[in-house]
PDB file of C-alpha atoms in Angstrom:
ATOM      1  CA  MET A   1     -16.544  21.736  -4.924  1.00 75.00           C
ATOM      2  CA  LYS A   2     -13.757  19.192  -4.370  1.00 96.00           C
ATOM      3  CA  LYS A   3     -14.910  15.611  -3.947  1.00 98.00           C
ATOM      4  CA  LEU A   4     -12.795  12.596  -2.949  1.00 98.00           C
ATOM      5  CA  ILE A   5     -13.868   8.989  -3.430  1.00 98.00           C
ATOM      6  CA  ILE A   6     -11.986   6.250  -1.564  1.00 98.00           C
ATOM      7  CA  ALA A   7     -12.934   2.734  -2.611  1.00 98.00           C
ATOM      8  CA  ALA A   8     -12.451   0.249   0.238  1.00 97.00           C
ATOM      9  CA  GLY A   9     -11.551   3.078   2.568  1.00 97.00           C
ATOM     10  CA  THR A  10     -12.531   1.670   5.977  1.00 96.00           C
ATOM     11  CA  GLY A  11      -9.247  -0.159   6.672  1.00 95.00           C
ATOM     12  CA  PHE A  12      -5.932   1.080   8.031  1.00 96.00           C
ATOM     13  CA  LEU A  13      -4.733   2.893   4.898  1.00 97.00           C
ATOM     14  CA  GLY A  14      -8.172   4.290   4.138  1.00 98.00           C
ATOM     15  CA  GLN A  15      -8.411   5.835   7.570  1.00 97.00           C
ATOM     16  CA  VAL A  16      -4.906   7.304   7.220  1.00 98.00           C
ATOM     17  CA  LEU A  17      -6.082   9.008   4.020  1.00 98.00           C
ATOM     18  CA  VAL A  18      -9.369  10.190   5.532  1.00 98.00           C
ATOM     19  CA  ALA A  19      -7.512  11.812   8.428  1.00 97.00           C
ATOM     20  CA  HIS A  20      -5.112  13.499   6.024  1.00 98.00           C
ATOM     21  CA  PHE A  21      -7.658  14.715   3.473  1.00 98.00           C
ATOM     22  CA  LYS A  22     -10.672  15.525   5.671  1.00 97.00           C
ATOM     23  CA  ASP A  23      -9.984  19.270   5.631  1.00 96.00           C
ATOM     24  CA  LYS A  24      -8.735  19.356   2.047  1.00 97.00           C
ATOM     25  CA  PHE A  25     -11.929  18.208   0.291  1.00 98.00           C
ATOM     26  CA  ASP A  26     -15.474  19.507   0.545  1.00 97.00           C
ATOM     27  CA  GLU A  27     -16.873  15.980   0.369  1.00 98.00           C
ATOM     28  CA  ILE A  28     -15.427  12.537   1.070  1.00 98.00           C
ATOM     29  CA  VAL A  29     -17.227   9.357   0.021  1.00 98.00           C
ATOM     30  CA  ILE A  30     -16.114   5.891   1.122  1.00 98.00           C
ATOM     31  CA  LEU A  31     -17.170   2.879  -0.935  1.00 98.00           C
ATOM     32  CA  THR A  32     -17.590   0.041   1.543  1.00 98.00           C
ATOM     33  CA  ARG A  33     -18.990  -3.465   1.832  1.00 96.00           C
ATOM     34  CA  GLY A  34     -20.694  -2.235   4.991  1.00 96.00           C
ATOM     35  CA  LYS A  35     -23.955  -0.332   5.312  1.00 97.00           C
ATOM     36  CA  SER A  36     -24.544   3.005   3.631  1.00 97.00           C
ATOM     37  CA  LYS A  37     -24.523   5.823   6.189  1.00 97.00           C
ATOM     38  CA  ILE A  38     -23.159   9.240   7.033  1.00 97.00           C
ATOM     39  CA  SER A  39     -20.771   9.471   9.973  1.00 95.00           C
ATOM     40  CA  ASP A  40     -18.623  12.447  11.042  1.00 92.00           C
ATOM     41  CA  SER A  41     -19.505  14.170   7.756  1.00 94.00           C
ATOM     42  CA  ILE A  42     -18.100  11.207   5.771  1.00 97.00           C
ATOM     43  CA  LYS A  43     -20.530   9.493   3.415  1.00 98.00           C
ATOM     44  CA  TYR A  44     -20.330   5.689   3.307  1.00 98.00           C
ATOM     45  CA  VAL A  45     -21.874   3.977   0.278  1.00 98.00           C
ATOM     46  CA  ASN A  46     -22.277   0.216  -0.056  1.00 98.00           C
ATOM     47  CA  TRP A  47     -20.671  -1.585  -3.002  1.00 98.00           C
ATOM     48  CA  ASP A  48     -19.669  -5.165  -3.719  1.00 97.00           C
ATOM     49  CA  ALA A  49     -16.600  -4.176  -5.784  1.00 97.00           C
ATOM     50  CA  LYS A  50     -17.875  -6.316  -8.668  1.00 97.00           C
ATOM     51  CA  THR A  51     -21.126  -4.922 -10.051  1.00 98.00           C
ATOM     52  CA  LEU A  52     -22.806  -1.600 -10.748  1.00 98.00           C
ATOM     53  CA  THR A  53     -25.569  -1.191  -8.164  1.00 97.00           C
ATOM     54  CA  GLY A  54     -25.890   2.593  -7.860  1.00 98.00           C
ATOM     55  CA  TRP A  55     -22.664   3.449  -6.051  1.00 98.00           C
ATOM     56  CA  GLU A  56     -21.176   4.433  -9.391  1.00 98.00           C
ATOM     57  CA  ASN A  57     -23.281   7.626  -9.344  1.00 98.00           C
ATOM     58  CA  GLU A  58     -20.982   8.941  -6.610  1.00 98.00           C
ATOM     59  CA  LEU A  59     -18.141   9.138  -9.127  1.00 98.00           C
ATOM     60  CA  GLU A  60     -19.856  11.942 -11.032  1.00 98.00           C
ATOM     61  CA  ASN A  61     -17.988  15.246 -10.634  1.00 98.00           C
ATOM     62  CA  ALA A  62     -15.402  13.709  -8.290  1.00 98.00           C
ATOM     63  CA  SER A  63     -12.004  15.374  -8.221  1.00 98.00           C
ATOM     64  CA  VAL A  64     -10.092  12.275  -7.134  1.00 98.00           C
ATOM     65  CA  LEU A  65     -10.752   8.535  -6.929  1.00 98.00           C
ATOM     66  CA  ILE A  66      -8.448   6.359  -4.826  1.00 98.00           C
ATOM     67  CA  ASN A  67      -8.956   2.601  -4.959  1.00 98.00           C
ATOM     68  CA  LEU A  68      -7.561   0.532  -2.082  1.00 98.00           C
ATOM     69  CA  ALA A  69      -9.590  -2.631  -2.698  1.00 97.00           C
ATOM     70  CA  GLY A  70      -7.884  -6.002  -2.393  1.00 95.00           C
ATOM     71  CA  LYS A  71      -7.837  -8.951   0.007  1.00 93.00           C
ATOM     72  CA  SER A  72      -4.896  -8.819   2.417  1.00 90.00           C
ATOM     73  CA  VAL A  73      -1.903 -10.954   1.417  1.00 90.00           C
ATOM     74  CA  ASP A  74      -1.343 -11.684   5.112  1.00 85.00           C
ATOM     75  CA  CYS A  75      -2.775 -15.194   4.795  1.00 88.00           C
ATOM     76  CA  ARG A  76      -1.812 -18.711   3.713  1.00 90.00           C
ATOM     77  CA  TYR A  77      -1.533 -19.009  -0.055  1.00 91.00           C
ATOM     78  CA  THR A  78      -4.149 -21.722  -0.428  1.00 94.00           C
ATOM     79  CA  GLU A  79      -5.845 -22.009  -3.800  1.00 95.00           C
ATOM     80  CA  ASN A  80      -8.977 -20.325  -2.404  1.00 96.00           C
ATOM     81  CA  ASN A  81      -7.010 -17.465  -0.872  1.00 94.00           C
ATOM     82  CA  LYS A  82      -4.929 -16.979  -4.020  1.00 95.00           C
ATOM     83  CA  LYS A  83      -8.132 -16.748  -6.045  1.00 97.00           C
ATOM     84  CA  GLU A  84      -9.584 -14.199  -3.607  1.00 97.00           C
ATOM     85  CA  ILE A  85      -6.381 -12.139  -3.673  1.00 96.00           C
ATOM     86  CA  TYR A  86      -6.504 -12.089  -7.472  1.00 96.00           C
ATOM     87  CA  ASP A  87     -10.249 -11.574  -7.907  1.00 97.00           C
ATOM     88  CA  SER A  88     -10.566  -8.822  -5.303  1.00 97.00           C
ATOM     89  CA  ARG A  89      -7.965  -6.726  -7.105  1.00 98.00           C
ATOM     90  CA  ILE A  90      -8.956  -7.416 -10.692  1.00 98.00           C
ATOM     91  CA  ASP A  91     -12.745  -7.295 -10.240  1.00 98.00           C
ATOM     92  CA  SER A  92     -12.720  -3.994  -8.338  1.00 98.00           C
ATOM     93  CA  THR A  93     -10.368  -2.370 -10.837  1.00 98.00           C
ATOM     94  CA  LYS A  94     -12.365  -3.536 -13.840  1.00 98.00           C
ATOM     95  CA  ILE A  95     -15.716  -2.399 -12.446  1.00 98.00           C
ATOM     96  CA  LEU A  96     -14.249   0.988 -11.561  1.00 98.00           C
ATOM     97  CA  ASN A  97     -12.987   1.315 -15.130  1.00 98.00           C
ATOM     98  CA  GLU A  98     -16.511   0.622 -16.335  1.00 98.00           C
ATOM     99  CA  ALA A  99     -17.989   3.101 -13.880  1.00 98.00           C
ATOM    100  CA  VAL A 100     -15.511   5.830 -14.830  1.00 98.00           C
ATOM    101  CA  LEU A 101     -16.247   5.384 -18.530  1.00 98.00           C
ATOM    102  CA  ASN A 102     -19.991   5.628 -17.838  1.00 97.00           C
ATOM    103  CA  CYS A 103     -19.653   8.979 -16.067  1.00 98.00           C
ATOM    104  CA  LYS A 104     -20.652  12.186 -17.801  1.00 98.00           C
ATOM    105  CA  ASN A 105     -18.158  14.027 -15.600  1.00 98.00           C
ATOM    106  CA  PRO A 106     -15.722  11.357 -14.393  1.00 98.00           C
ATOM    107  CA  PRO A 107     -13.068  11.777 -11.687  1.00 98.00           C
ATOM    108  CA  LYS A 108     -10.188  13.930 -12.874  1.00 98.00           C
ATOM    109  CA  HIS A 109      -7.547  11.650 -11.355  1.00 98.00           C
ATOM    110  CA  TRP A 110      -7.712   7.991 -10.363  1.00 98.00           C
ATOM    111  CA  LEU A 111      -4.999   6.512  -8.164  1.00 98.00           C
ATOM    112  CA  ASN A 112      -5.133   2.723  -7.895  1.00 98.00           C
ATOM    113  CA  SER A 113      -3.334   0.564  -5.377  1.00 98.00           C
ATOM    114  CA  SER A 114      -0.482  -1.575  -6.583  1.00 98.00           C
ATOM    115  CA  THR A 115       2.531  -2.911  -4.721  1.00 97.00           C
ATOM    116  CA  SER A 116       6.305  -2.558  -4.578  1.00 97.00           C
ATOM    117  CA  THR A 117       6.332  -6.368  -4.493  1.00 95.00           C
ATOM    118  CA  ILE A 118       6.067  -6.204  -8.298  1.00 97.00           C
ATOM    119  CA  TYR A 119       9.873  -5.906  -8.434  1.00 97.00           C
ATOM    120  CA  ARG A 120      12.126  -8.969  -8.235  1.00 97.00           C
ATOM    121  CA  PHE A 121      13.909 -10.109  -5.074  1.00 95.00           C
ATOM    122  CA  SER A 122      16.955  -7.849  -4.937  1.00 97.00           C
ATOM    123  CA  LEU A 123      19.991  -7.682  -2.694  1.00 96.00           C
ATOM    124  CA  ASP A 124      22.079  -5.931  -5.337  1.00 94.00           C
ATOM    125  CA  LYS A 125      20.041  -3.296  -7.134  1.00 97.00           C
ATOM    126  CA  GLN A 126      17.672  -0.531  -6.026  1.00 98.00           C
ATOM    127  CA  MET A 127      14.456  -0.686  -8.016  1.00 98.00           C
ATOM    128  CA  ASP A 128      12.958   2.540  -9.338  1.00 98.00           C
ATOM    129  CA  GLU A 129      10.083   3.181 -11.740  1.00 98.00           C
ATOM    130  CA  PHE A 130      12.366   3.516 -14.763  1.00 97.00           C
ATOM    131  CA  THR A 131      14.963   0.742 -14.472  1.00 97.00           C
ATOM    132  CA  GLY A 132      13.346  -1.561 -11.900  1.00 98.00           C
ATOM    133  CA  GLU A 133      13.136  -5.216 -12.915  1.00 98.00           C
ATOM    134  CA  ILE A 134       9.732  -6.869 -12.694  1.00 97.00           C
ATOM    135  CA  GLY A 135       9.758 -10.328 -11.139  1.00 92.00           C
ATOM    136  CA  ASP A 136       7.919 -13.572 -11.823  1.00 93.00           C
ATOM    137  CA  ASP A 137       6.207 -15.412  -8.979  1.00 93.00           C
ATOM    138  CA  PHE A 138       2.696 -15.529  -7.536  1.00 93.00           C
ATOM    139  CA  SER A 139       2.796 -12.116  -5.829  1.00 94.00           C
ATOM    140  CA  MET A 140       4.574 -10.382  -8.689  1.00 95.00           C
ATOM    141  CA  ASN A 141       2.241 -11.841 -11.276  1.00 96.00           C
ATOM    142  CA  ILE A 142      -0.756 -10.681  -9.232  1.00 97.00           C
ATOM    143  CA  ALA A 143       0.721  -7.174  -9.279  1.00 97.00           C
ATOM    144  CA  LYS A 144       1.293  -7.314 -13.042  1.00 98.00           C
ATOM    145  CA  SER A 145      -2.275  -8.468 -13.673  1.00 98.00           C
ATOM    146  CA  TRP A 146      -3.572  -5.747 -11.339  1.00 98.00           C
ATOM    147  CA  GLU A 147      -1.776  -2.979 -13.202  1.00 98.00           C
ATOM    148  CA  LYS A 148      -2.772  -4.464 -16.566  1.00 98.00           C
ATOM    149  CA  ALA A 149      -6.450  -4.418 -15.539  1.00 98.00           C
ATOM    150  CA  PHE A 150      -6.012  -0.791 -14.447  1.00 98.00           C
ATOM    151  CA  PHE A 151      -4.261   0.556 -17.528  1.00 98.00           C
ATOM    152  CA  GLU A 152      -5.680  -1.568 -20.362  1.00 98.00           C
ATOM    153  CA  THR A 153      -8.933   0.428 -20.382  1.00 98.00           C
ATOM    154  CA  GLU A 154      -8.321   3.953 -21.623  1.00 97.00           C
ATOM    155  CA  THR A 155     -10.074   6.719 -19.689  1.00 98.00           C
ATOM    156  CA  PRO A 156      -9.541   9.860 -21.802  1.00 97.00           C
ATOM    157  CA  LYS A 157     -10.949  12.256 -19.193  1.00 98.00           C
ATOM    158  CA  THR A 158      -9.276  10.657 -16.171  1.00 98.00           C
ATOM    159  CA  LEU A 159      -5.580  10.615 -15.294  1.00 98.00           C
ATOM    160  CA  LYS A 160      -4.322   7.294 -13.919  1.00 98.00           C
ATOM    161  CA  THR A 161      -1.592   6.460 -11.417  1.00 98.00           C
ATOM    162  CA  ALA A 162      -0.667   3.027 -10.046  1.00 98.00           C
ATOM    163  CA  LEU A 163       0.665   3.342  -6.496  1.00 98.00           C
ATOM    164  CA  ARG A 164       3.448   0.804  -5.941  1.00 98.00           C
ATOM    165  CA  THR A 165       3.291   0.984  -2.172  1.00 98.00           C
ATOM    166  CA  SER A 166       5.629  -0.663   0.326  1.00 97.00           C
ATOM    167  CA  ILE A 167       5.033  -1.529   3.988  1.00 96.00           C
ATOM    168  CA  VAL A 168       3.278   1.449   5.572  1.00 97.00           C
ATOM    169  CA  LEU A 169       4.324   2.030   9.175  1.00 97.00           C
ATOM    170  CA  GLY A 170       1.519   3.437  11.309  1.00 97.00           C
ATOM    171  CA  LYS A 171       0.704   3.630  14.971  1.00 93.00           C
ATOM    172  CA  ASN A 172      -2.722   2.027  14.813  1.00 88.00           C
ATOM    173  CA  GLY A 173      -2.452  -0.482  12.014  1.00 88.00           C
ATOM    174  CA  GLY A 174      -0.349  -2.235   9.432  1.00 87.00           C
ATOM    175  CA  ALA A 175       2.859  -4.114  10.115  1.00 86.00           C
ATOM    176  CA  PHE A 176       4.310  -1.869  12.827  1.00 91.00           C
ATOM    177  CA  VAL A 177       1.982  -2.956  15.637  1.00 88.00           C
ATOM    178  CA  PRO A 178       2.781  -6.705  15.579  1.00 86.00           C
ATOM    179  CA  ILE A 179       6.495  -6.106  14.864  1.00 88.00           C
ATOM    180  CA  LYS A 180       6.734  -3.784  17.865  1.00 90.00           C
ATOM    181  CA  MET A 181       5.067  -6.391  20.089  1.00 88.00           C
ATOM    182  CA  LEU A 182       7.501  -9.090  18.935  1.00 85.00           C
ATOM    183  CA  ALA A 183      10.429  -6.820  19.741  1.00 90.00           C
ATOM    184  CA  LYS A 184       9.047  -5.988  23.199  1.00 90.00           C
ATOM    185  CA  PHE A 185       8.841  -9.711  24.000  1.00 86.00           C
ATOM    186  CA  GLY A 186      12.434 -10.310  22.965  1.00 91.00           C
ATOM    187  CA  LEU A 187      11.639 -11.746  19.532  1.00 83.00           C
ATOM    188  CA  GLY A 188      12.939  -8.770  17.586  1.00 90.00           C
ATOM    189  CA  GLY A 189      16.042 -10.355  16.102  1.00 92.00           C
ATOM    190  CA  LYS A 190      16.841 -10.789  12.440  1.00 92.00           C
ATOM    191  CA  GLN A 191      14.425 -12.910  10.404  1.00 91.00           C
ATOM    192  CA  GLY A 192      15.965 -15.484   8.092  1.00 93.00           C
ATOM    193  CA  LYS A 193      19.430 -14.364   6.976  1.00 95.00           C
ATOM    194  CA  GLY A 194      18.569 -10.773   7.884  1.00 95.00           C
ATOM    195  CA  ASN A 195      20.230  -9.388   4.753  1.00 96.00           C
ATOM    196  CA  GLN A 196      16.972  -8.935   2.849  1.00 97.00           C
ATOM    197  CA  PHE A 197      15.901  -5.336   2.266  1.00 97.00           C
ATOM    198  CA  ILE A 198      12.688  -3.852   3.646  1.00 97.00           C
ATOM    199  CA  SER A 199      11.090  -0.978   1.782  1.00 97.00           C
ATOM    200  CA  TRP A 200       8.882   1.057   4.086  1.00 97.00           C
ATOM    201  CA  ILE A 201       7.147   4.414   4.459  1.00 98.00           C
ATOM    202  CA  HIS A 202       5.715   6.321   7.436  1.00 98.00           C
ATOM    203  CA  GLU A 203       1.919   6.669   7.315  1.00 98.00           C
ATOM    204  CA  LYS A 204       2.122  10.460   7.157  1.00 98.00           C
ATOM    205  CA  ASP A 205       4.494  10.383   4.192  1.00 98.00           C
ATOM    206  CA  PHE A 206       2.239   7.793   2.539  1.00 98.00           C
ATOM    207  CA  ALA A 207      -0.669  10.256   2.616  1.00 98.00           C
ATOM    208  CA  ARG A 208       1.562  13.215   1.715  1.00 98.00           C
ATOM    209  CA  ALA A 209       3.003  11.327  -1.265  1.00 98.00           C
ATOM    210  CA  ILE A 210      -0.473  10.610  -2.608  1.00 98.00           C
ATOM    211  CA  GLU A 211      -1.448  14.256  -2.181  1.00 98.00           C
ATOM    212  CA  PHE A 212       1.753  15.233  -4.014  1.00 98.00           C
ATOM    213  CA  ALA A 213       0.981  12.825  -6.869  1.00 98.00           C
ATOM    214  CA  ILE A 214      -2.440  14.450  -7.204  1.00 98.00           C
ATOM    215  CA  GLU A 215      -1.081  18.012  -7.118  1.00 98.00           C
ATOM    216  CA  LYS A 216       1.718  17.271  -9.604  1.00 98.00           C
ATOM    217  CA  GLU A 217      -0.548  15.092 -11.767  1.00 98.00           C
ATOM    218  CA  LEU A 218       1.940  12.235 -11.697  1.00 98.00           C
ATOM    219  CA  THR A 219       0.727   9.407 -13.928  1.00 98.00           C
ATOM    220  CA  GLU A 220       1.645   5.843 -14.909  1.00 98.00           C
ATOM    221  CA  VAL A 221       3.428   4.230 -11.926  1.00 98.00           C
ATOM    222  CA  ALA A 222       4.854   5.750  -8.750  1.00 98.00           C
ATOM    223  CA  ASN A 223       6.807   4.004  -5.979  1.00 98.00           C
ATOM    224  CA  ILE A 224       5.282   5.061  -2.664  1.00 98.00           C
ATOM    225  CA  VAL A 225       8.249   4.170  -0.480  1.00 98.00           C
ATOM    226  CA  SER A 226      10.851   5.954   1.637  1.00 98.00           C
ATOM    227  CA  PRO A 227      14.185   6.705  -0.086  1.00 98.00           C
ATOM    228  CA  ASN A 228      16.070   4.480   2.370  1.00 97.00           C
ATOM    229  CA  PRO A 229      15.279   0.760   2.256  1.00 98.00           C
ATOM    230  CA  VAL A 230      17.083  -1.055   5.072  1.00 98.00           C
ATOM    231  CA  ARG A 231      18.187  -4.612   5.660  1.00 98.00           C
ATOM    232  CA  ASN A 232      15.999  -6.716   7.942  1.00 95.00           C
ATOM    233  CA  TYR A 233      18.812  -6.969  10.497  1.00 96.00           C
ATOM    234  CA  ASP A 234      19.126  -3.172  10.723  1.00 97.00           C
ATOM    235  CA  PHE A 235      15.346  -2.691  10.715  1.00 95.00           C
ATOM    236  CA  MET A 236      14.959  -4.862  13.801  1.00 95.00           C
ATOM    237  CA  LYS A 237      18.079  -3.461  15.504  1.00 96.00           C
ATOM    238  CA  THR A 238      16.815   0.108  15.038  1.00 97.00           C
ATOM    239  CA  LEU A 239      13.414  -0.805  16.447  1.00 96.00           C
ATOM    240  CA  ARG A 240      14.961  -2.510  19.481  1.00 96.00           C
ATOM    241  CA  GLY A 241      17.068   0.571  20.138  1.00 95.00           C
ATOM    242  CA  ILE A 242      14.076   2.906  20.000  1.00 95.00           C
ATOM    243  CA  ILE A 243      11.924   0.840  22.376  1.00 94.00           C
ATOM    244  CA  GLY A 244      14.826   0.087  24.721  1.00 94.00           C
ATOM    245  CA  VAL A 245      15.117  -3.673  24.284  1.00 93.00           C
ATOM    246  CA  THR A 246      18.716  -4.839  24.403  1.00 89.00           C
ATOM    247  CA  PHE A 247      18.367  -8.198  22.694  1.00 86.00           C
ATOM    248  CA  GLY A 248      16.260  -9.919  20.066  1.00 93.00           C
ATOM    249  CA  ILE A 249      16.126 -13.647  19.403  1.00 90.00           C
ATOM    250  CA  PRO A 250      16.791 -14.312  15.704  1.00 89.00           C
ATOM    251  CA  THR A 251      14.292 -16.416  13.779  1.00 88.00           C
ATOM    252  CA  ASN A 252      15.673 -18.794  11.151  1.00 82.00           C
ATOM    253  CA  LYS A 253      13.782 -19.835   8.041  1.00 82.00           C
ATOM    254  CA  LEU A 254      12.567 -23.137   9.505  1.00 81.00           C
ATOM    255  CA  MET A 255      11.183 -21.400  12.596  1.00 72.00           C
ATOM    256  CA  LEU A 256       9.495 -18.841  10.361  1.00 68.00           C
ATOM    257  CA  GLU A 257       7.925 -21.618   8.268  1.00 82.00           C
ATOM    258  CA  ILE A 258       6.542 -23.292  11.397  1.00 78.00           C
ATOM    259  CA  GLY A 259       5.326 -20.032  12.903  1.00 68.00           C
ATOM    260  CA  SER A 260       3.724 -18.821   9.685  1.00 66.00           C
ATOM    261  CA  PHE A 261       1.799 -22.087   9.421  1.00 67.00           C
ATOM    262  CA  PHE A 262       0.263 -21.597  12.860  1.00 64.00           C
ATOM    263  CA  ILE A 263      -0.594 -17.916  12.398  1.00 63.00           C
ATOM    264  CA  ARG A 264      -1.853 -18.609   8.865  1.00 78.00           C
ATOM    265  CA  THR A 265       0.463 -16.403   6.843  1.00 67.00           C
ATOM    266  CA  GLU A 266       3.445 -16.782   4.463  1.00 76.00           C
ATOM    267  CA  THR A 267       7.170 -16.351   5.101  1.00 71.00           C
ATOM    268  CA  GLU A 268       7.673 -14.353   1.897  1.00 79.00           C
ATOM    269  CA  LEU A 269       6.166 -11.359   3.674  1.00 73.00           C
ATOM    270  CA  VAL A 270       9.360 -11.095   5.741  1.00 83.00           C
ATOM    271  CA  LEU A 271      11.933 -12.978   3.646  1.00 80.00           C
ATOM    272  CA  LYS A 272      11.540 -11.274   0.274  1.00 89.00           C
ATOM    273  CA  SER A 273      14.096  -8.521  -0.357  1.00 92.00           C
ATOM    274  CA  ARG A 274      12.181  -5.403  -1.398  1.00 95.00           C
ATOM    275  CA  ASN A 275      14.856  -2.916  -2.403  1.00 97.00           C
ATOM    276  CA  VAL A 276      12.724  -0.117  -3.845  1.00 98.00           C
ATOM    277  CA  ILE A 277      13.269   3.650  -4.072  1.00 98.00           C
ATOM    278  CA  PRO A 278      10.900   6.562  -4.958  1.00 98.00           C
ATOM    279  CA  LYS A 279      12.760   8.091  -7.900  1.00 98.00           C
ATOM    280  CA  LYS A 280       9.682   9.641  -9.516  1.00 98.00           C
ATOM    281  CA  LEU A 281       8.585  11.358  -6.310  1.00 98.00           C
ATOM    282  CA  GLN A 282      12.045  12.741  -5.668  1.00 98.00           C
ATOM    283  CA  GLU A 283      12.675  13.875  -9.239  1.00 98.00           C
ATOM    284  CA  ASN A 284       9.451  15.882  -9.029  1.00 98.00           C
ATOM    285  CA  GLY A 285      10.502  17.566  -5.790  1.00 98.00           C
ATOM    286  CA  PHE A 286       8.841  15.562  -3.030  1.00 98.00           C
ATOM    287  CA  THR A 287      10.540  15.726   0.351  1.00 98.00           C
ATOM    288  CA  PHE A 288       9.990  13.182   3.111  1.00 98.00           C
ATOM    289  CA  GLU A 289       9.230  14.158   6.692  1.00 98.00           C
ATOM    290  CA  TYR A 290      10.367  10.718   7.821  1.00 98.00           C
ATOM    291  CA  GLU A 291      13.289   9.909   5.562  1.00 96.00           C
ATOM    292  CA  THR A 292      15.093   7.669   8.054  1.00 97.00           C
ATOM    293  CA  LEU A 293      13.748   4.644   9.867  1.00 97.00           C
ATOM    294  CA  GLU A 294      14.970   5.954  13.223  1.00 97.00           C
ATOM    295  CA  LYS A 295      12.983   9.174  12.810  1.00 97.00           C
ATOM    296  CA  ALA A 296       9.874   7.233  11.756  1.00 97.00           C
ATOM    297  CA  PHE A 297      10.095   4.834  14.706  1.00 96.00           C
ATOM    298  CA  LYS A 298      10.687   7.663  17.182  1.00 96.00           C
ATOM    299  CA  ASN A 299       7.571   9.436  15.945  1.00 96.00           C
ATOM    300  CA  LEU A 300       5.393   6.317  16.095  1.00 96.00           C
ATOM    301  CA  ILE A 301       6.616   5.352  19.579  1.00 93.00           C
ATOM    302  CA  LYS A 302       6.180   8.918  20.839  1.00 84.00           C
ATOM    303  CA  GLN A 303       2.571   8.993  19.689  1.00 57.00           C
TER     304      GLN A 303
END
């Protein structure tokens, strides 16, 4: 009896995983802040991601636990939002550690969200799991605290993997939808200098990489990114070519600052250079279906 638990699994990435794993597990349980229910053979169980209220019983005899909990960073970095970003990641990870330790038969493998943003801004060096350089700013320090909360509690019966995930490109969610709309309206030019790298992964490869990490029992940290980060300029140019838009108005840093204020987000989401590669996945034999950005975009547009 194979059982999968996905904590905070009702969002974009959770639904990508449910679609991928629905025929690979006998039972799937979603921990959600919504109401407990059963829908389409998926069991939804309410939790607050902070306290033990009964949901923890679902972890008994689970094969895999995947935790996706964490407030979106697509917001203004006010003090309140920064606290919520921090607390939502740390609290959920700590309470899951407690729940796992309390199990008689805990999950065999726990994969916890992290982020490729943990690495420093890099125009010069590709960051892998072994030689990548960890940075020091608000987002990077959040990531470090997140992984510390995950790994500092030993779970002798449960393998642990931190998923350092990049931008996931999907048809129905994530960053691709708004970026595609900008490009269609002629706003798909370079952002800032345009030389910053974007690390990305197609939604199907995201799910496949997690399945691979489970099958191969990869532990510690794993970069869940495509092997080909691209510069912002080339990212936008490739997208324009796929959707048939001949021009894209560039957006300088000042314009981005003004725009981000009005849409209540931060410019670092597009200006930081994330130059990350999936060395651990590749060294263990993982192959990508969507290795190039052009192939990924063509698939997402075709859908």
